[in-house]
């Protein structure tokens, strides 16, 4: 069975909201991998997107994340096991269903149920090693390069002392911990002074040995902190200006070698924020964009595509109505290049893949639409 695109090929949708490929349920995640582009729907069906339509893949999946892992794409089964799309491969090990795993050199690093353990799986998804982690149950591990090679950065120490709930529950992280991928032992840790918490699901790598976290305090709200991983451990080297009021949040979504990007108070129409690295000096731009939906674990409603002719090229969700916004961020100013209205509310992350003259951007809608746009450099 193939679902066809109504009269227009996927590759022909360029900088305009044309007729979408329509799947039979809301599209909750899109993943671009070396083997192709895949979509996951709220019905738990995975689809491979092709130039003339979409092909359903075998298996029933939990409607959450997909994860590119080398040539493979991973999803979580209804029974809480990792599996590979398009193959019968399934793990025998239970995982945390809302925690997106990380991959490196063919291995898969995932959380066990509740975030209590960090698991290392082989490419065949067999268990190699497990170790205590005490992570957020929906934490997303990321890789940080440092003096001892690569380490897995994971938000740990769940606490309810700052019950903001912007990501869907009242738990936040009390620490960021780096784990050695060979032993799964903790090698460094940053713990903000109580009552502060780290209000996010993942840290943001920001260059060799550097990682950004969002620290929130009841008296000042959220602010970025730049951490450096050195032989002595993991320590702050710069602190951005906090939001100024409790329960004010920011979603930091991308970092380049010289800057990081966030949207302040994304649920009430806050500005795009550009932080210079390494000092975290700030400038903001009111562009009518957002990067997160209240209560969602999807932190990817905004992406940095790469360098373009006028600086960094970003794509963000529009605020106030369904659509996408293409933004050029130069050394001093960020400007809207184009606004792309959509006929339905966004329900997925934003994904992208290289295209001959730039990038191809993918987004999924609440009524099953898959929207594809060419963005030039």
Phi, psi and omega in degrees: 000136179227133173265125188264154174278132189289086170080007182208136182284152179305319185287351182269352181280103186237111173055034174200148179277094180269194178295125184274160160290131184243121177264162189281007176206167180304141179268116186258341177204142174233135182229126175263124183229166177304333182272355180144192180243134188232149178232144177241133182254168179294344176277356180085016178260136175259143183230143170262124181276132180231172187297332182246016178154211181217145182243126177287143180253154182295152175109153173244128190237157173288131183283080179224258184251156159248154181222118174289131182222087188064227179282351185263163172233128184257149173216170179253129179288167176300333180274003177081035177238146176285143175215165178257132178297142175079003179224164176277004184295124177222144177277151174270359187257130178289141179233164174291119190292338183256007182256111181288128184282174174236156183230152175197126175051044176085348179267155179242132180244116186227167176261144171284171181307135180078356181078009185290329184234150169260129184246141170245124181246151175284175177299330176279006176070023172273149182288126175258320186200148174221150183207149176302141181230323184053049183265165167304142182294344177238024180294151180242105180293145177226163182263136176234131177268136183208197186293341180249023185092206183274146174226155179266118180268126188220134178281123189232178178065059180305137180215150177253018185285349177226078191279065182287315175075017183294335180261010173114351176210179183265008181269139171229172182268141175266354183197163167244126183239137175260133182242138176288127183291339181277321183253344187062020176272148177290131181245344178198155181208141170243128181232108179295151180294132178300141014266014180294152177225171173256110192260081181190180176252342180210152171281169183238105178303139186222046180105172184302123177071011183234144179211142180258140173230156176258108181262129180241141179229147181301331184268347188224354182074204188270149174204151180279145173230129177265123180253146176243134177262110181235180181302329181280354179128207184244116188220150177293138174240345176201149179229127177280161179295127179289169185292335173103345179220147177299147178065020167262131191234158173227148177250103176278117191245347182200154175221141172247174182303330185245001184199163174230154184238141177212165167243124178280142179036064187296343183274348181234023173081034179288173187276162165288130182245134178242120180254125174286140175251138012262002189273350180064027169295152196234140163224148184235156183220119179278100187239005180070046182234166174215170182219009183195147173254134185305130178085000183262147172274356180280106179265012191243045170273011176212144180217151168261121182280323182148194180276136176237190183295331183249017181120204177292142177252122179244152168231129181228159171290146175281149178262135176097353179181155184294128178172172176240153181231123176266127186234135171258124180246106177270192182299329184240329190228142169252129182232145175287123175277317181198145172253134185240096180293147177241151183277000179207162182292140175295137178235351183244177167291175167260133178235158179209158179217156179299146174228162185307323182246015180163248185217153171252124185252138182238141175214149181242149186250166183288344177253016175094004179287141171244118186251133186231130184226139172269129177241121180282156177295000000 
